[in-house]
């Protein structure tokens, strides 16, 4: 297990370097300029000066190497300095967002909490809704409940979040007035009242995303349960006189969860990646909103960094999913 | 070990099939699963050689490696004078028609999405450039030969019973008029009443077309019926190779003896009288076989030398080959000698 | 129009309501929402209106402009003029006096040195100052004494109210920004995000592209203001969501830039929680005619350059016909409602500067058809599309991605198709269209299309610079890397001469006359620019928010110190 | 054969059908049999003959739908368990009736330890505490001949060989000391030498514990060595039933006879050609109106096509207790047994 | 045996794999029949509908009077903010959306299956191809699409014209960025299939790898591919709407369902039918394609068909 993990880690390094190069080039080659916001009355030479001030006039490969150094040396050094009060970074220049002129990692650091809280909760809620639906759908295959579950999942697949989100706003905020439409990122939970407030403002984005997530995961859960329901060991459990509850919720579920858990783990990077449209719609202003904002403003350092972090997370969680599979399934031997 | 009486169609020499084990950080080659570890035998033209052994002993691997479905690690497989173990891809393809295989699971060995005619006709597509009519005629001919109704040519495998499916598999193997067929547990997945049908069919076809069979099975009584000579495998090696009647009447290798004694006797009176040798424990892993004789961990007659030296397969009686130290101190061990050894060792274990 | 007069009435009532009885911080929290989030708090490093408006709550210039475009003193004691001697007779210097006793929010005094520093900060060529145009022509800035600032220009400057005037050019605190000169400017994250200012509020918390938290400045010069103790600017979402948060759910007090369809405006107003307000500046949605040939068949480097005149649009009759076919009032009705009005001018205001050019306001289909016939474009093969010499009257019409612009494209395409013109539409991401990347074929400067539509405005009531765009020398070409504001490559020596005269004229009435003439030359005389709609900025505020006086010439939040809670 | 004692299991007229899209399949058709205390009843038949389905349906282990137990009585220690609720039935399964299935590779849950799986019925049926159950589980493992039992409790099924897993299955089945053990082809998936080990084990356990066993198999050889009484099934019906020696010595149903002849012997004379039963077993759609074996039967006559034969006794003992057969043909007794 | 025995004249049964049998199995799946009916309806509506429903072209002035109308006899689905007939627009949009959805799905499935089969069948290609798949999964989609569109739009447009060019580019862009799931699924299946005995049987006959893949492997990965395909259609239709939203899609006068849905959003409260029609159309397409996929999967499998 350990050597397997180490091996996968070793393979991940060249993969990541390659991905970083592709991302760097892609983002760099994409058209668009951070200066599109500047009034049209600003003369060209001033624009040119501003572009130079953004550091965009060096050859692309020089910038790639510099960026790599920033990413793998300077920024971690700042992180360590922040933790231990050391001075590894030695005042070196950090990666700055072109749009906000502040360090990209500081911005991302500010945004991760709300992304994790909102999108993470939505994912969790999605999983918590999906599992029982999937389990019961499989247990009563072809029942009315199962048919309804299929329909629910299909709607979840086919309705874009910008549509369901707006619908929820109109129903729950405008008509019913239950929940606010704008997420207050400054809200600190200190007492019961603010906790309730936090729950209220999370309600709409969590509902929107949770439903979409639940649709997907419930399908996986159902098919995995169906695969296992017909296994011989289920008959053994019944032959031992175990209650249906034990048979389904202990024997079948535990086995069915193995592939589902890895699917869930593979979906976790999307939590960090944020849900671009949902975040934007509700003003959650997490990573997803940062990404779309940066793309619209052609904020190259921000897009590159976010894209690469996302790639790192995907690679990492792929690895974690593999390891989880091994941990959950005693039959798997990696060596 | 050549049998001069008849012409050896097949000569297998020191066939090895190792599946490498890679482990560690750098995926280094750290060992091998020795599925087949130096197997040699001949099969005479028109003969049926039975290959018996328990699951995991490597008997199926021998069959597959002989037909180059696996790339053998070492050794020669000379079929009709050609060493197929070393042929290049093109030459191998040309050599394929003369050697064919019948598989164990008639369900799994037929593509569920192809019709019977497609399945039987596939070898013809590959190796002939016949037109449709000619091919169809041949398909019908083959269906007649294995006793399938011609009307079923457009049916799918799942529409047939297990026995009929196995007939399809046999027809496919016969399509190119092979000389040699490896029957890899062809009856293991069939019901008792159907097994007999298939075995009879195989025997009829052998007579009709002069086929040579390697009949791989774990069913000792069926092998007794069909095979002329029988090889008993244990953990990748041949323990004993003897003419059928000799083996069943008086097995020489302790493993062969135990194996035969473990077969249930379908006669209550005999069954109750029969004294059985019950082997202890399980077969060791082929990735980590014992240092000495492969059977030494379970052998009721094990002695010191068995733990250190691997016995070679030697002819201890005319036509009888055994790999056991009980017989290895002499090149000309006769039946008496073997019996003595056996008695001696029985005393040895009874302590 | 009923809505608009109601709005104006409201503005009058609230803007001049006596707020003196109020007490600083008595009205609790002011909540604002911007569809685009604030990314930085100094206007010198950002061109984004959202950033400039947010910064205007904290940083102040010497003088600002009121809703009528009239100068009002902010930090200055009074507006310097020729009459009071603040401007030298040769128009080369302007001298500002600071109000006495001004303090930064950290309690230190404001001095002339801060202004000197601010000019140096923005004029440093390595700093990438976004407002460098504000300091163009400035030769030197000196502190005559602690409260006197003298700005010297390189030549006579008929309009010297650029440096230190308006939300784009506020005064920075020297002490805070001293280490942020030149190349270091972007790295001063703390100062850029939480500048110390003199405005009614000061920043207490800043989350990039999300939220700005502010609290009343204890050292603000009017002890009774601001009425609110704290303020928060929440960014993100879209215009729809921002408007909804004020007009329907009442979560926010003020939403900037709530450009939504007229129907939705009416529906939201009906909810009775807030109202929309509009400010008309000089923003004009227009169609620009390409005078050069954008054909992709031309070699790269000659496409859309003066080398090849446009095969169709070079004919003024065609251009006029295209303009005549457009019903501008329908455009307004569909796209803007109260937030726009039809116009034929590129300089639609202030009134004194605007030409009374109304010829284009009524649609004239027969006239347009006649003109095309006259120009020789006739539908000879009966396919519904006019042609001449075997060439079809076919036009590629591009603009940015924006629902209203796409509606405009659809309508104009309908009218032009009716004329017998084949129209192909294209919509480009605004980041690319306005991005100015010389490598991209889709920038508005490259103009690889026959006509394109966008909006532009003069950021100063005096349009001298703005009108300067249409000089021959400003045409984008491959040689200058496609940089240049003369988008349609209009070139008329008479225009250039007249503009040169404008830069020398000091008499305000004369300047206005020249500006009107220049305006007419590019619009009704040559039909190179077809103005469509004079757009206002549409914002929304809650009915419980008083004192809002929307302003097109300065920050919309120019008088945020006077805002209060209606009880 | 303790005829005097009341049977632990008495099945009367059991009928099970499967509902499929193609119609009903009568998988078990009026099957009656009994099992005396301490007796080993062998049930022989080919796949599809209904031998497993019979055993599964009497204790409610068939998935429903599509299976439906339509008629019959199943008296377990005198109590009709087809009439009790699903919950009560669950209380009997694993407690009064233990099961061993064919494939030890798939019959154990791969993600739980062997100990856990043995302890489950102990905790459920015997109300043991965890530690009690653990002690008992270790005893059981030792009982079925697994060395180092206490340690092996923590191992997972995949860490055992096939034979060892089947021993674990037996330990689970015996955990609550059941009156009846139903072994459904318990050695079919195993190698001969391992099969021999398991058979020895079962014989030994039977001596020690004295439970009654139903042993389902298609291998007459296994039956010959282990059973007291044999029941032959074909197409969902019992065609012949007799004490084991009697059946092998004097089979009376043509199917039983054919079956015995198809098996090549390991010891006797080697036949030049194997006996075959031509044709295929039928699929039992609809209630049978004729003898299901008639198409493959050498002795079939008119009556076989119109009337499904009832079981009839061949000696003085009632049907089910001596030798009985379901055949219209009055077979002459075979001289010298099947292998003559 | 070659001479004409009486048996040789026996006519073989009709192949059970013929269209009729497949159709019969398909018909027994209620959901699939429903799906087929709905999809047929949608396809006919977008293909034939425009010929059946040709309302009089309104001038701009006339259209201005009928803006934002609710459904009526004159405008069965109402009108939009410019007074255009929504039914006409829905039909135009449907043609594009359905075409984008299916073509992009076919590209994605083709690429995914190809990569999956190669990786699964040829051990040596497995590592590199799967690394590549991981990489594509980790790539940021939007910048990738931006670059592709920037690099190729004009070149393609100059060859094929703006509309067909945009179609080709969009379909290609979506296809090329959504094959990864299919590749992973197919690889897993192939790894299992290639150990099946019938593949061994084919090898023992000497069938070349290419033909083994075509004849023995591909037909048997149809089921999982079908599932991926149905989801792919929905994803492609929705991705297209996001692309249009970013200005990377079709020319602005070229409606698609995704675009109509997006445009309708800001009118959702006032005129909910503006989002209901395109939303319904997308959902129905996805739903019907999914059920058809289910039915086809069963119908194409001779094992299930015979049951």
Coordinates of C-alpha atoms in Angstrom, one line a residue, chain A residues 28-54 93-94 96-103 106-111 114 165-166 169-170 172-175 177 179-186 197 200-201 204 279-286 289-291 293-299 302, chain C residues 31 33-37 39-40 44-52 122-133 136 168 183 185-189 192-193 205-211 213 232 234-238 241-242 244-245 248-249 251-252 429-432 434-437 440 444-445 454-459 465-466 469 483-485:
Chain A
X28 CA -1.4 32.7 -22.1
X29 CA -2.4 32.1 -25.7
X30 CA -6.1 32.9 -25.0
X31 CA -7.2 36.3 -26.3
X32 CA -8.5 39.0 -24.1
X33 CA -6.8 41.7 -22.1
X34 CA -7.1 42.9 -18.5
X35 CA -7.3 46.4 -19.9
X36 CA -10.7 46.0 -21.6
X37 CA -12.2 47.7 -18.6
X38 CA -10.2 50.9 -19.0
X39 CA -12.2 53.7 -20.6
X40 CA -11.8 54.0 -24.4
X41 CA -10.5 57.5 -24.0
X42 CA -7.2 56.3 -22.5
X43 CA -4.6 56.7 -25.2
X44 CA -2.7 53.7 -26.6
X45 CA 0.7 54.6 -25.2
X46 CA -0.8 54.7 -21.7
X47 CA -2.3 51.3 -22.3
X48 CA 1.0 50.0 -23.5
X49 CA 2.7 51.3 -20.3
X50 CA 0.0 49.6 -18.2
X51 CA 0.5 46.3 -20.0
X52 CA 4.2 46.5 -19.3
X53 CA 3.5 47.4 -15.7
X54 CA 1.6 44.1 -15.5
X93 CA 7.8 39.1 -5.2
X94 CA 4.7 37.1 -5.1
X96 CA 0.0 39.2 -8.2
X97 CA -3.4 39.3 -9.7
X98 CA -3.5 41.7 -12.6
X99 CA -7.0 42.8 -11.7
X100 CA -6.6 43.3 -8.0
X101 CA -2.9 43.9 -7.7
X102 CA -2.8 41.7 -4.6
X103 CA -1.1 38.3 -4.2
X106 CA -4.1 35.7 -0.6
X107 CA -7.2 36.2 -2.7
X108 CA -7.6 32.5 -3.0
X109 CA -7.0 32.1 0.7
X110 CA -9.8 34.5 1.4
X111 CA -12.2 32.7 -0.9
X114 CA -16.9 30.3 1.7
X165 CA -31.0 28.7 -9.2
X166 CA -33.0 31.5 -10.7
X169 CA -34.6 32.7 -6.1
X170 CA -38.0 33.7 -7.5
X172 CA -38.1 31.2 -2.1
X173 CA -36.7 34.8 -2.0
X174 CA -39.1 36.9 -4.0
X175 CA -42.4 35.2 -3.6
X177 CA -39.3 35.8 1.2
X179 CA -34.1 33.3 2.2
X180 CA -31.8 36.1 1.1
X181 CA -30.5 36.1 -2.4
X182 CA -27.1 37.5 -1.7
X183 CA -24.6 35.6 0.4
X184 CA -22.9 37.8 3.0
X185 CA -19.3 36.6 3.1
X186 CA -18.6 38.9 6.1
X197 CA -28.7 33.7 9.5
X200 CA -30.7 31.0 5.8
X201 CA -28.2 32.5 3.4
X204 CA -30.5 28.7 -1.8
X279 CA -21.4 31.1 -6.9
X280 CA -21.9 33.9 -9.3
X281 CA -25.7 33.8 -9.1
X282 CA -25.8 34.0 -5.3
X283 CA -22.8 36.2 -4.7
X284 CA -21.0 33.5 -2.8
X285 CA -17.8 34.9 -4.3
X286 CA -15.8 31.7 -3.8
X289 CA -16.7 33.2 -8.9
X290 CA -13.0 34.2 -8.8
X291 CA -12.3 32.0 -11.8
X293 CA -14.3 36.9 -12.9
X294 CA -10.6 36.4 -13.7
X295 CA -11.5 34.9 -17.1
X296 CA -13.7 37.9 -17.9
X297 CA -11.1 40.3 -16.8
X298 CA -8.3 38.3 -18.5
X299 CA -6.4 38.1 -15.3
X302 CA -5.2 34.3 -11.4
Chain C
X31 CA -25.7 48.5 2.2
X33 CA -24.4 46.1 -4.1
X34 CA -22.5 46.2 -7.4
X35 CA -22.9 43.6 -10.0
X36 CA -19.2 43.6 -10.6
X37 CA -17.2 43.2 -7.4
X39 CA -11.1 44.6 -6.9
X40 CA -9.0 47.5 -5.7
X44 CA -5.1 55.0 -10.3
X45 CA -4.6 51.3 -10.7
X46 CA -7.9 50.4 -12.2
X47 CA -10.1 51.4 -15.0
X48 CA -13.1 49.8 -13.6
X49 CA -16.0 52.1 -12.7
X50 CA -16.9 49.8 -9.8
X51 CA -13.5 50.4 -8.3
X52 CA -13.5 54.1 -9.0
X122 CA 0.5 58.8 -11.4
X123 CA 2.9 60.4 -13.7
X124 CA 5.6 57.8 -13.1
X125 CA 6.0 56.0 -16.4
X126 CA 6.7 52.7 -14.7
X127 CA 3.6 52.8 -12.5
X128 CA 1.0 51.9 -15.2
X129 CA -1.3 54.6 -13.8
X130 CA -4.8 54.1 -15.3
X131 CA -5.6 57.8 -15.0
X132 CA -2.5 59.2 -16.6
X133 CA -4.6 61.1 -19.0
X136 CA -1.4 64.8 -19.3
X168 CA -10.7 59.5 -11.2
X183 CA 7.1 49.7 -10.6
X185 CA 2.8 50.5 -7.3
X186 CA 1.0 47.2 -7.8
X187 CA 2.9 45.5 -5.0
X188 CA 1.5 47.8 -2.2
X189 CA -1.4 45.6 -1.6
X192 CA -4.1 49.8 -2.6
X193 CA -6.8 47.9 -0.8
X205 CA -12.2 45.3 5.7
X206 CA -11.5 44.5 2.1
X207 CA -12.0 41.1 0.4
X208 CA -10.9 41.3 -3.2
X209 CA -13.7 41.0 -5.7
X210 CA -16.2 40.5 -3.0
X211 CA -16.9 42.9 -0.2
X213 CA -16.5 47.1 4.7
X232 CA -20.7 47.7 3.0
X234 CA -21.1 43.7 -1.8
X235 CA -20.1 42.7 -5.3
X236 CA -20.9 40.0 -7.7
X237 CA -23.8 38.5 -9.5
X238 CA -25.5 40.2 -12.3
X241 CA -29.7 40.1 -9.1
X242 CA -28.5 43.5 -7.9
X244 CA -33.8 42.4 -7.3
X245 CA -31.9 42.7 -4.0
X248 CA -37.8 43.2 -4.6
X249 CA -36.2 41.6 -1.5
X251 CA -31.8 43.3 1.1
X252 CA -29.7 46.3 -0.1
X429 CA -16.6 38.5 -25.8
X430 CA -16.1 42.1 -24.5
X431 CA -12.8 41.2 -22.9
X432 CA -11.6 40.3 -26.4
X434 CA -12.1 45.9 -26.0
X435 CA -8.9 44.0 -25.0
X436 CA -6.7 45.6 -27.6
X437 CA -4.7 42.5 -28.1
X440 CA -6.6 38.8 -31.8
X444 CA -12.8 46.7 -32.1
X445 CA -9.7 48.5 -33.2
X454 CA -20.5 49.8 -29.0
X455 CA -20.8 52.7 -26.6
X456 CA -18.3 55.4 -25.8
X457 CA -18.3 58.5 -23.8
X458 CA -16.3 61.5 -22.8
X459 CA -15.4 61.4 -19.2
X465 CA -10.0 65.0 -25.9
X466 CA -13.0 62.9 -26.9
X469 CA -10.2 60.7 -31.4
X483 CA -3.6 51.2 -31.2
X484 CA -5.7 54.3 -31.9
X485 CA -9.1 55.6 -31.1

